[in-house]
mmCIF file of C-alpha atoms in Angstrom:
data_model
loop_
_atom_site.group_PDB
_atom_site.id
_atom_site.type_symbol
_atom_site.label_atom_id
_atom_site.label_comp_id
_atom_site.label_asym_id
_atom_site.label_seq_id
_atom_site.Cartn_x
_atom_site.Cartn_y
_atom_site.Cartn_z
ATOM 1 C CA MET A 2 -21.144 20.655 9.734
ATOM 2 C CA LYS A 3 -18.578 19.957 7.234
ATOM 3 C CA ARG A 4 -16.065 19.360 10.404
ATOM 4 C CA ILE A 5 -18.635 17.289 12.075
ATOM 5 C CA GLY A 6 -18.750 15.056 8.914
ATOM 6 C CA ILE A 7 -14.848 14.693 8.468
ATOM 7 C CA GLY A 8 -14.721 14.040 12.302
ATOM 8 C CA ALA A 9 -17.442 10.923 12.032
ATOM 9 C CA LEU A 10 -15.433 9.790 9.274
ATOM 10 C CA ILE A 11 -12.191 9.616 10.995
ATOM 11 C CA ILE A 12 -14.071 7.613 13.912
ATOM 12 C CA VAL A 13 -15.342 5.106 11.570
ATOM 13 C CA PHE A 14 -12.181 4.777 9.629
ATOM 14 C CA ALA A 15 -10.418 4.273 13.258
ATOM 15 C CA SER A 16 -12.746 2.079 14.485
ATOM 16 C CA ILE A 17 -12.684 -0.338 11.584
ATOM 17 C CA PHE A 18 -8.944 -0.158 11.253
ATOM 18 C CA PHE A 19 -8.451 -0.846 15.181
ATOM 19 C CA LEU A 20 -11.099 -3.880 15.126
ATOM 20 C CA ARG A 21 -9.641 -5.650 11.919
ATOM 21 C CA LEU A 22 -6.088 -5.100 13.490
ATOM 22 C CA ASN A 23 -6.873 -6.659 16.684
ATOM 23 C CA PHE A 24 -8.596 -9.524 15.048
ATOM 24 C CA MET A 25 -6.019 -10.165 12.060
ATOM 25 C CA THR A 26 -2.884 -10.054 13.811
ATOM 26 C CA PHE A 27 -0.794 -12.977 14.875
ATOM 27 C CA LYS A 28 0.115 -12.724 18.501
ATOM 28 C CA GLU A 29 1.067 -15.933 19.474
ATOM 29 C CA ARG A 30 4.715 -16.659 20.413
ATOM 30 C CA VAL A 31 6.322 -19.525 18.429
ATOM 31 C CA GLU A 32 8.717 -21.837 19.892
ATOM 32 C CA VAL A 33 10.663 -24.896 18.708
ATOM 33 C CA GLY A 34 8.426 -27.807 18.569
ATOM 34 C CA ASP A 35 5.209 -25.839 17.806
ATOM 35 C CA ILE A 36 2.930 -26.828 15.001
ATOM 36 C CA VAL A 37 2.103 -24.026 12.506
ATOM 37 C CA GLN A 38 0.107 -23.429 9.353
ATOM 38 C CA ILE A 39 1.638 -20.907 6.784
ATOM 39 C CA THR A 40 0.889 -19.830 3.818
ATOM 40 C CA ALA A 41 3.550 -18.483 1.497
ATOM 41 C CA ARG A 42 5.424 -18.971 -1.788
ATOM 42 C CA VAL A 43 8.168 -21.561 -1.842
ATOM 43 C CA ASP A 44 11.200 -20.997 -4.199
ATOM 44 C CA ALA A 45 13.820 -23.614 -3.643
ATOM 45 C CA GLY A 46 12.660 -24.504 -0.020
ATOM 46 C CA ARG A 47 12.427 -20.782 1.289
ATOM 47 C CA GLY A 48 10.363 -17.903 1.243
ATOM 48 C CA GLN A 49 8.595 -15.258 3.489
ATOM 49 C CA ILE A 50 5.357 -16.052 5.107
ATOM 50 C CA GLU A 51 2.207 -14.033 4.314
ATOM 51 C CA LYS A 52 0.148 -15.594 7.000
ATOM 52 C CA ILE A 53 0.557 -17.987 9.907
ATOM 53 C CA ASN A 54 -2.056 -20.080 11.414
ATOM 54 C CA GLY A 55 -4.431 -17.952 9.335
ATOM 55 C CA LYS A 56 -3.548 -14.401 10.488
ATOM 56 C CA TYR A 57 -0.724 -11.758 9.238
ATOM 57 C CA PRO A 58 2.505 -11.512 11.368
ATOM 58 C CA LYS A 59 3.390 -8.213 12.535
ATOM 59 C CA LYS A 60 7.212 -8.593 11.560
ATOM 60 C CA ASN A 61 8.723 -10.116 8.924
ATOM 61 C CA LEU A 62 8.747 -13.888 9.338
ATOM 62 C CA PHE A 63 10.614 -16.313 6.730
ATOM 63 C CA PHE A 64 10.766 -20.102 6.601
ATOM 64 C CA THR A 65 12.774 -22.986 4.910
ATOM 65 C CA VAL A 66 11.184 -26.302 4.563
ATOM 66 C CA ASP A 67 12.583 -29.406 2.743
ATOM 67 C CA LYS A 68 10.745 -31.421 0.060
ATOM 68 C CA VAL A 69 8.206 -28.998 -1.031
ATOM 69 C CA GLU A 70 7.756 -28.147 -4.747
ATOM 70 C CA ASP A 71 7.977 -24.425 -5.776
ATOM 71 C CA GLY A 72 4.790 -22.563 -5.856
ATOM 72 C CA HIS A 73 2.173 -20.676 -3.400
ATOM 73 C CA LYS A 74 1.244 -23.214 -0.454
ATOM 74 C CA VAL A 75 -0.525 -23.840 2.441
ATOM 75 C CA ILE A 76 2.108 -25.679 4.761
ATOM 76 C CA LEU A 77 1.322 -27.290 8.301
ATOM 77 C CA GLY A 78 4.431 -28.322 9.893
ATOM 78 C CA GLU A 79 6.630 -28.506 12.834
ATOM 79 C CA VAL A 80 9.123 -25.650 13.872
ATOM 80 C CA GLN A 81 12.485 -27.454 14.277
ATOM 81 C CA LYS A 82 14.357 -24.422 14.758
ATOM 82 C CA ILE A 83 14.410 -20.293 14.793
ATOM 83 C CA LYS A 84 17.050 -18.334 13.416
ATOM 84 C CA ILE A 85 16.778 -14.592 14.257
ATOM 85 C CA SER A 86 18.486 -11.630 11.874
ATOM 86 C CA LYS A 87 17.916 -7.925 11.554
ATOM 87 C CA TRP A 88 15.800 -9.159 8.356
ATOM 88 C CA GLY A 89 13.328 -10.848 10.826
ATOM 89 C CA ALA A 90 12.749 -14.440 12.050
ATOM 90 C CA THR A 91 13.380 -17.461 10.055
ATOM 91 C CA TYR A 92 11.365 -20.887 10.932
ATOM 92 C CA TYR A 93 12.890 -24.148 9.704
ATOM 93 C CA LEU A 94 9.921 -26.618 9.369
ATOM 94 C CA ASN A 95 9.309 -30.020 8.778
ATOM 95 C CA SER A 96 6.256 -30.263 6.628
ATOM 96 C CA GLU A 97 3.347 -32.618 7.283
ATOM 97 C CA GLU A 98 0.690 -31.332 4.971
ATOM 98 C CA VAL A 99 0.885 -29.326 1.855
ATOM 99 C CA ILE A 100 -2.103 -27.987 0.096
ATOM 100 C CA GLU A 101 -1.621 -26.265 -3.349
ATOM 101 C CA ASN A 102 -2.621 -22.586 -3.201
ATOM 102 C CA GLU A 103 -1.441 -21.149 -6.732
ATOM 103 C CA ASN A 104 -2.994 -18.008 -8.527
ATOM 104 C CA PHE A 105 -3.168 -18.733 -12.357
ATOM 105 C CA PHE A 106 -1.717 -15.466 -13.019
ATOM 106 C CA LYS A 107 1.008 -15.998 -10.708
ATOM 107 C CA VAL A 108 1.850 -19.358 -12.461
ATOM 108 C CA PHE A 109 1.696 -17.457 -15.984
ATOM 109 C CA PHE A 110 4.068 -14.689 -14.963
ATOM 110 C CA ARG A 111 6.437 -16.912 -12.942
ATOM 111 C CA ASN A 112 6.863 -19.284 -15.834
ATOM 112 C CA ARG A 113 7.358 -16.500 -18.439
ATOM 113 C CA VAL A 114 10.127 -15.191 -15.904
ATOM 114 C CA ASN A 115 11.738 -18.582 -15.931
ATOM 115 C CA LYS A 116 11.743 -19.406 -19.496
ATOM 116 C CA MET A 117 13.246 -15.659 -20.161
ATOM 117 C CA THR A 118 16.275 -16.374 -18.112
ATOM 118 C CA GLU A 119 16.785 -20.208 -18.453
ATOM 119 C CA GLU A 120 20.093 -19.182 -20.766
ATOM 120 C CA TYR A 121 21.459 -16.823 -18.191
ATOM 121 C CA SER A 122 22.641 -16.760 -14.483
ATOM 122 C CA ILE A 123 20.642 -17.335 -11.486
ATOM 123 C CA ASP A 124 21.750 -14.243 -10.210
ATOM 124 C CA LEU A 125 19.682 -12.558 -13.152
ATOM 125 C CA LEU A 126 16.476 -14.865 -12.543
ATOM 126 C CA LEU A 127 16.566 -13.913 -8.768
ATOM 127 C CA PHE A 128 16.988 -10.318 -9.696
ATOM 128 C CA PHE A 129 14.162 -10.434 -12.141
ATOM 129 C CA LYS A 130 11.748 -12.018 -9.766
ATOM 130 C CA ALA A 131 12.507 -9.470 -7.060
ATOM 131 C CA ILE A 132 11.620 -6.284 -9.538
ATOM 132 C CA LEU A 133 9.031 -7.972 -11.575
ATOM 133 C CA LEU A 134 7.503 -10.356 -9.258
ATOM 134 C CA GLY A 135 8.017 -8.935 -6.002
ATOM 135 C CA GLU A 136 10.059 -11.573 -4.545
ATOM 136 C CA GLY A 137 12.909 -9.744 -3.122
ATOM 137 C CA TYR A 138 13.227 -12.096 -0.250
ATOM 138 C CA LEU A 139 15.078 -14.505 -2.772
ATOM 139 C CA LEU A 140 18.147 -12.230 -3.025
ATOM 140 C CA ALA A 141 21.022 -13.046 -1.105
ATOM 141 C CA ASP A 142 21.429 -10.751 2.166
ATOM 142 C CA ASP A 143 24.600 -9.174 1.207
ATOM 143 C CA LEU A 144 23.131 -7.956 -1.972
ATOM 144 C CA LYS A 145 20.165 -6.629 -0.256
ATOM 145 C CA GLU A 146 22.535 -5.076 2.342
ATOM 146 C CA MET A 147 24.656 -3.088 -0.362
ATOM 147 C CA PHE A 148 21.373 -1.680 -1.822
ATOM 148 C CA ARG A 149 20.508 -0.735 1.411
ATOM 149 C CA TYR A 150 23.882 1.037 2.059
ATOM 150 C CA THR A 151 23.858 2.931 -1.097
ATOM 151 C CA GLY A 152 20.398 4.112 -0.154
ATOM 152 C CA ALA A 153 18.794 2.407 -3.158
ATOM 153 C CA ALA A 154 16.893 -0.663 -1.169
ATOM 154 C CA HIS A 155 13.843 0.823 -3.218
ATOM 155 C CA ILE A 156 14.922 -0.441 -6.408
ATOM 156 C CA LEU A 157 14.435 -3.978 -5.044
ATOM 157 C CA VAL A 158 10.710 -3.622 -4.634
ATOM 158 C CA ILE A 159 7.820 -2.915 -6.838
ATOM 159 C CA SER A 160 6.697 0.612 -6.730
ATOM 160 C CA GLY A 161 5.093 3.211 -8.782
ATOM 161 C CA LEU A 162 8.099 3.110 -11.382
ATOM 162 C CA HIS A 163 6.819 -0.441 -12.306
ATOM 163 C CA ILE A 164 3.173 0.727 -12.448
ATOM 164 C CA GLY A 165 4.009 4.003 -14.365
ATOM 165 C CA VAL A 166 5.757 1.588 -16.956
ATOM 166 C CA ILE A 167 2.788 -0.770 -17.414
ATOM 167 C CA VAL A 168 0.546 2.371 -17.799
ATOM 168 C CA SER A 169 2.540 4.423 -20.146
ATOM 169 C CA GLY A 170 3.615 1.247 -22.430
ATOM 170 C CA VAL A 171 0.181 0.040 -22.553
ATOM 171 C CA THR A 172 -1.537 3.255 -23.556
ATOM 172 C CA TYR A 173 1.454 4.312 -26.000
ATOM 173 C CA MET A 174 0.988 1.046 -28.034
ATOM 174 C CA LEU A 175 -2.684 1.199 -28.019
ATOM 175 C CA LEU A 176 -2.381 4.938 -29.243
ATOM 176 C CA LYS A 177 -0.206 3.624 -32.088
ATOM 177 C CA LEU A 178 -2.973 1.142 -32.732
ATOM 178 C CA ASN A 179 -5.527 4.065 -33.187
ATOM 179 C CA ILE A 180 -7.620 2.495 -30.182
ATOM 180 C CA PRO A 181 -10.031 5.430 -28.896
ATOM 181 C CA LYS A 182 -8.698 7.266 -25.681
ATOM 182 C CA ARG A 183 -11.280 5.770 -23.219
ATOM 183 C CA GLU A 184 -10.812 1.895 -24.553
ATOM 184 C CA ARG A 185 -7.082 2.669 -24.027
ATOM 185 C CA TYR A 186 -7.440 3.409 -20.373
ATOM 186 C CA ILE A 187 -10.005 0.788 -19.867
ATOM 187 C CA LEU A 188 -7.414 -1.707 -21.289
ATOM 188 C CA ALA A 189 -4.794 -0.492 -19.334
ATOM 189 C CA LEU A 190 -6.643 -0.898 -16.105
ATOM 190 C CA GLY A 191 -7.337 -4.412 -17.087
ATOM 191 C CA ILE A 192 -3.792 -5.289 -17.835
ATOM 192 C CA LEU A 193 -2.473 -3.465 -14.502
ATOM 193 C CA THR A 194 -5.034 -5.583 -12.525
ATOM 194 C CA LEU A 195 -3.864 -8.983 -13.943
ATOM 195 C CA TYR A 196 -0.401 -7.819 -13.412
ATOM 196 C CA VAL A 197 -1.074 -6.955 -9.824
ATOM 197 C CA LEU A 198 -3.214 -10.289 -8.921
ATOM 198 C CA GLY A 199 -0.002 -12.010 -10.514
ATOM 199 C CA ILE A 200 2.561 -10.452 -8.266
ATOM 200 C CA GLY A 201 0.264 -10.805 -5.378
ATOM 201 C CA ARG A 202 0.237 -8.166 -2.338
ATOM 202 C CA SER A 203 2.589 -5.719 -0.835
ATOM 203 C CA PRO A 204 2.327 -2.070 0.381
ATOM 204 C CA SER A 205 4.200 -0.536 -2.271
ATOM 205 C CA VAL A 206 2.180 -2.657 -4.865
ATOM 206 C CA PHE A 207 -1.226 -1.831 -3.300
ATOM 207 C CA ARG A 208 -0.517 1.954 -2.745
ATOM 208 C CA ALA A 209 0.998 2.128 -6.542
ATOM 209 C CA TYR A 210 -2.085 0.167 -7.830
ATOM 210 C CA ILE A 211 -4.638 2.247 -6.279
ATOM 211 C CA MET A 212 -2.951 5.528 -7.243
ATOM 212 C CA GLY A 213 -2.629 4.329 -10.800
ATOM 213 C CA SER A 214 -6.040 2.794 -10.974
ATOM 214 C CA ILE A 215 -7.397 6.072 -9.942
ATOM 215 C CA TYR A 216 -5.586 7.936 -12.593
ATOM 216 C CA LEU A 217 -6.936 5.410 -15.214
ATOM 217 C CA LEU A 218 -10.514 5.853 -13.914
ATOM 218 C CA SER A 219 -10.308 9.638 -13.824
ATOM 219 C CA ASN A 220 -9.263 9.308 -17.609
ATOM 220 C CA ILE A 221 -12.114 6.597 -18.218
ATOM 221 C CA PHE A 222 -14.668 8.908 -17.035
ATOM 222 C CA TYR A 223 -13.013 12.451 -18.080
ATOM 223 C CA GLU A 224 -12.643 13.567 -14.550
ATOM 224 C CA LYS A 225 -9.410 15.519 -13.205
ATOM 225 C CA ALA A 226 -7.258 13.107 -11.075
ATOM 226 C CA SER A 227 -5.934 14.389 -7.909
ATOM 227 C CA THR A 228 -2.544 13.021 -6.593
ATOM 228 C CA LYS A 229 -3.158 14.073 -3.336
ATOM 229 C CA LYS A 230 -6.513 12.773 -3.046
ATOM 230 C CA SER A 231 -5.436 9.273 -4.609
ATOM 231 C CA PHE A 232 -2.597 9.039 -2.211
ATOM 232 C CA PHE A 233 -5.030 9.458 0.872
ATOM 233 C CA ILE A 234 -7.324 6.920 -0.636
ATOM 234 C CA ALA A 235 -4.301 4.365 -1.252
ATOM 235 C CA PHE A 236 -3.319 5.020 2.533
ATOM 236 C CA ILE A 237 -7.239 4.486 4.018
ATOM 237 C CA LEU A 238 -7.841 1.605 1.988
ATOM 238 C CA SER A 239 -4.443 -0.121 2.807
ATOM 239 C CA LEU A 240 -5.038 0.160 6.351
ATOM 240 C CA ILE A 241 -8.724 -1.063 6.307
ATOM 241 C CA ILE A 242 -8.035 -4.008 4.213
ATOM 242 C CA TYR A 243 -4.759 -4.999 5.454
ATOM 243 C CA PRO A 244 -4.263 -3.139 9.058
ATOM 244 C CA THR A 245 -1.206 -5.430 9.908
ATOM 245 C CA TRP A 246 0.692 -3.128 7.391
ATOM 246 C CA ILE A 247 1.151 -0.658 9.670
ATOM 247 C CA TYR A 248 3.869 -2.819 11.548
ATOM 248 C CA THR A 249 5.842 -3.051 8.317
ATOM 249 C CA ILE A 250 8.803 -0.967 7.070
ATOM 250 C CA SER A 251 7.585 -1.534 3.598
ATOM 251 C CA PHE A 252 4.308 0.245 4.220
ATOM 252 C CA TRP A 253 5.888 3.374 6.065
ATOM 253 C CA MET A 254 8.810 3.482 3.468
ATOM 254 C CA SER A 255 6.451 3.532 0.495
ATOM 255 C CA TYR A 256 3.810 6.075 1.788
ATOM 256 C CA ILE A 257 6.378 8.654 3.317
ATOM 257 C CA ALA A 258 8.531 8.478 0.006
ATOM 258 C CA VAL A 259 5.226 9.479 -1.710
ATOM 259 C CA PHE A 260 4.516 12.005 1.050
ATOM 260 C CA SER A 261 7.500 13.582 0.609
ATOM 261 C CA ILE A 262 7.216 13.777 -3.115
ATOM 262 C CA VAL A 263 3.564 15.091 -3.458
ATOM 263 C CA PHE A 264 3.374 17.488 -0.176
ATOM 264 C CA ILE A 265 6.866 18.612 0.429
ATOM 265 C CA TYR A 266 9.028 18.550 -2.839
ATOM 266 C CA GLU A 267 6.140 20.052 -5.022
ATOM 267 C CA LYS A 268 6.059 23.056 -2.615
ATOM 268 C CA ILE A 269 10.030 23.482 -3.097
ATOM 269 C CA PRO A 270 10.679 26.034 -6.015
ATOM 270 C CA LYS A 271 12.317 24.448 -8.901
ATOM 271 C CA ILE A 272 15.871 25.164 -10.074
ATOM 272 C CA LYS A 273 15.690 26.976 -13.499
ATOM 273 C CA LYS A 274 18.706 29.518 -13.443
ATOM 274 C CA PHE A 275 21.226 27.501 -15.608
ATOM 275 C CA LYS A 276 21.022 27.959 -19.541
ATOM 276 C CA LYS A 277 21.467 24.032 -19.910
ATOM 277 C CA ASP A 278 18.411 22.255 -19.175
ATOM 278 C CA PHE A 279 19.927 19.075 -18.138
ATOM 279 C CA VAL A 280 22.000 20.754 -15.543
ATOM 280 C CA ASN A 281 18.504 22.012 -14.079
ATOM 281 C CA LYS A 282 17.178 18.679 -14.191
ATOM 282 C CA ILE A 283 20.078 17.107 -12.531
ATOM 283 C CA LEU A 284 19.976 19.538 -9.892
ATOM 284 C CA ASN A 285 16.262 19.293 -9.256
ATOM 285 C CA ALA A 286 16.699 15.559 -8.969
ATOM 286 C CA MET A 287 19.347 15.818 -6.405
ATOM 287 C CA VAL A 288 16.792 18.239 -4.569
ATOM 288 C CA LEU A 289 14.233 15.620 -4.892
ATOM 289 C CA SER A 290 16.473 12.653 -3.767
ATOM 290 C CA LEU A 291 17.493 14.731 -0.735
ATOM 291 C CA THR A 292 13.976 15.499 0.143
ATOM 292 C CA ILE A 293 13.154 11.913 0.208
ATOM 293 C CA GLN A 294 15.958 10.806 2.149
ATOM 294 C CA LEU A 295 15.650 13.461 4.849
ATOM 295 C CA CYS A 296 11.799 12.688 5.423
ATOM 296 C CA MET A 297 12.988 8.690 5.327
ATOM 297 C CA THR A 298 15.678 9.088 7.982
ATOM 298 C CA PRO A 299 13.586 8.421 10.964
ATOM 299 C CA ILE A 300 12.335 5.271 9.362
ATOM 300 C CA PHE A 301 16.043 4.360 8.664
ATOM 301 C CA TYR A 302 16.932 5.183 12.373
ATOM 302 C CA LEU A 303 14.043 3.307 14.094
ATOM 303 C CA PHE A 304 14.193 0.084 11.776
ATOM 304 C CA PHE A 305 17.922 -0.219 10.531
ATOM 305 C CA LYS A 306 19.699 2.068 13.313
ATOM 306 C CA ASN A 307 21.558 3.971 10.631
ATOM 307 C CA LEU A 308 21.359 7.372 9.428
ATOM 308 C CA PRO A 309 21.593 8.133 5.411
ATOM 309 C CA LEU A 310 24.312 10.807 4.897
ATOM 310 C CA PHE A 311 25.118 11.096 1.268
ATOM 311 C CA SER A 312 23.375 8.260 -0.108
ATOM 312 C CA PHE A 313 20.949 10.714 -1.828
ATOM 313 C CA LEU A 314 23.930 11.344 -4.311
ATOM 314 C CA SER A 315 24.375 7.697 -5.177
ATOM 315 C CA ASN A 316 20.482 7.732 -6.066
ATOM 316 C CA ILE A 317 21.316 10.284 -9.035
ATOM 317 C CA ILE A 318 23.467 7.575 -10.198
ATOM 318 C CA LEU A 319 21.451 4.378 -9.748
ATOM 319 C CA ILE A 320 17.940 5.293 -10.510
ATOM 320 C CA PRO A 321 18.452 5.857 -14.128
ATOM 321 C CA ILE A 322 20.287 2.523 -14.450
ATOM 322 C CA ALA A 323 17.521 0.666 -12.352
ATOM 323 C CA SER A 324 14.853 2.359 -14.468
ATOM 324 C CA LEU A 325 16.355 1.181 -17.496
ATOM 325 C CA VAL A 326 16.488 -2.407 -15.975
ATOM 326 C CA VAL A 327 12.908 -2.294 -15.134
ATOM 327 C CA ILE A 328 11.833 -0.895 -18.680
ATOM 328 C CA THR A 329 13.772 -3.680 -20.647
ATOM 329 C CA SER A 330 12.616 -6.236 -18.125
ATOM 330 C CA PHE A 331 9.000 -5.386 -18.929
ATOM 331 C CA ILE A 332 9.587 -5.156 -22.574
ATOM 332 C CA ALA A 333 11.269 -8.475 -22.369
ATOM 333 C CA LEU A 334 8.088 -9.747 -20.404
ATOM 334 C CA PHE A 335 6.220 -8.308 -23.128
ATOM 335 C CA LEU A 336 8.021 -9.873 -25.932
ATOM 336 C CA SER A 337 7.942 -13.203 -24.270
ATOM 337 C CA ASN A 338 4.582 -13.753 -25.042
ATOM 338 C CA PHE A 339 5.673 -13.968 -28.980
ATOM 339 C CA TYR A 340 8.779 -15.921 -28.080
ATOM 340 C CA LEU A 341 10.725 -12.932 -29.116
ATOM 341 C CA GLU A 342 12.435 -12.111 -25.759
ATOM 342 C CA PHE A 343 15.853 -13.038 -27.117
ATOM 343 C CA LEU A 344 15.917 -9.646 -29.102
ATOM 344 C CA ILE A 345 16.068 -7.816 -25.524
ATOM 345 C CA MET A 346 17.413 -10.220 -23.152
ATOM 346 C CA PRO A 347 21.099 -9.362 -23.951
ATOM 347 C CA VAL A 348 20.486 -5.674 -23.193
ATOM 348 C CA LEU A 349 18.798 -6.521 -20.298
ATOM 349 C CA ASN A 350 21.285 -8.979 -19.019
ATOM 350 C CA LEU A 351 24.329 -6.202 -19.650
ATOM 351 C CA SER A 352 21.963 -3.661 -17.833
ATOM 352 C CA TYR A 353 21.477 -5.603 -14.884
ATOM 353 C CA ILE A 354 25.704 -6.574 -14.441
ATOM 354 C CA PHE A 355 26.166 -2.777 -15.045
ATOM 355 C CA LEU A 356 23.915 -1.915 -12.056
ATOM 356 C CA ILE A 357 25.308 -4.620 -9.909
ATOM 357 C CA GLU A 358 29.032 -3.068 -10.589
ATOM 358 C CA VAL A 359 27.996 0.515 -10.065
ATOM 359 C CA VAL A 360 26.152 -0.644 -6.722
ATOM 360 C CA THR A 361 29.402 -2.805 -5.765
ATOM 361 C CA ILE A 362 31.623 0.432 -6.392
ATOM 362 C CA LEU A 363 29.377 2.864 -4.528
ATOM 363 C CA ASN A 364 29.208 0.320 -1.655
ATOM 364 C CA GLN A 365 33.030 1.048 -0.973
ATOM 365 C CA ILE A 366 32.513 4.783 -0.626
ATOM 366 C CA PRO A 367 32.750 5.491 3.261
ATOM 367 C CA TYR A 368 29.613 7.362 4.887
ATOM 368 C CA LEU A 369 27.035 7.171 2.464
ATOM 369 C CA THR A 370 25.009 5.713 5.198
ATOM 370 C CA LEU A 371 26.196 6.061 8.988
ATOM 371 C CA GLU A 372 25.940 2.915 11.101
ATOM 372 C CA LEU A 373 24.877 3.554 14.720
#
């Protein structure tokens, strides 16, 4: 009976998934001269398309448009030019009608970020928007290419690291204020939800949010959290709510990376034979990085036509630096609410510069990634 019940659930899930996928996928061919309606965030006249003609695109679609102010918009316009690159297609639009489609929380976070970085370089602002607001499309292609070659492209997207920083930071502060455990986790869940509403949807954000929320709810209701169960719940909800994500590389990269950690790395015996604990930690981190890389290799080959060879070693260097950048970014964002961001922004700026310098140096090393 149990197998019959599981089989029935799989059939129901598959039926809902394929029905929604067929209904929500944009399948039309866009040509120069076509009139399209897009929903997207505009930043300096460009951005990534979220919806086109009311449906979700199968592949990455970008746009450029003149005389449209920054913000989340619904734009009706004529396609004047189409440019194809390995990152996706870019539509050059002549806007005919623009409708505001802003979210209060998005406006709030974006204003905070703009204010914090107004005395620093535009490069820091764009990087800040990528790692805090999930707007990696604003970064220059050559910078994204360097991170990809070094196997550190995941640094440029919001993931479990960000969610973990929020949950840990909020619960720690509330603990110091002697807030009871249940109330601590309720407040953490509320703050996490507001943050996700502010940065918008993406496969990695949604996965990390669902898994983080399950962890918080388990503490609120005094239940034991299961990472494996929360992984499958996030996977199922992702495909039911946003079925077109199955076409995106970010979806597969996010879930395969977590799958490799939860289901494969956890079964590998940990190295403990060295007297110095930090040596064991470094070696275990290398094993973890290599495990993720091996699991991700088919994705890199299918989508980018390359094979990562030694990029797992560069992650041992880059992840601690990137973690420092992410943590200081959230501290700066928090302090900005009290106009105290100036206390941490110099550290954040130096951390960012150091990260980019290290990525640039590593990018000169041959065969980190093999181009096919």
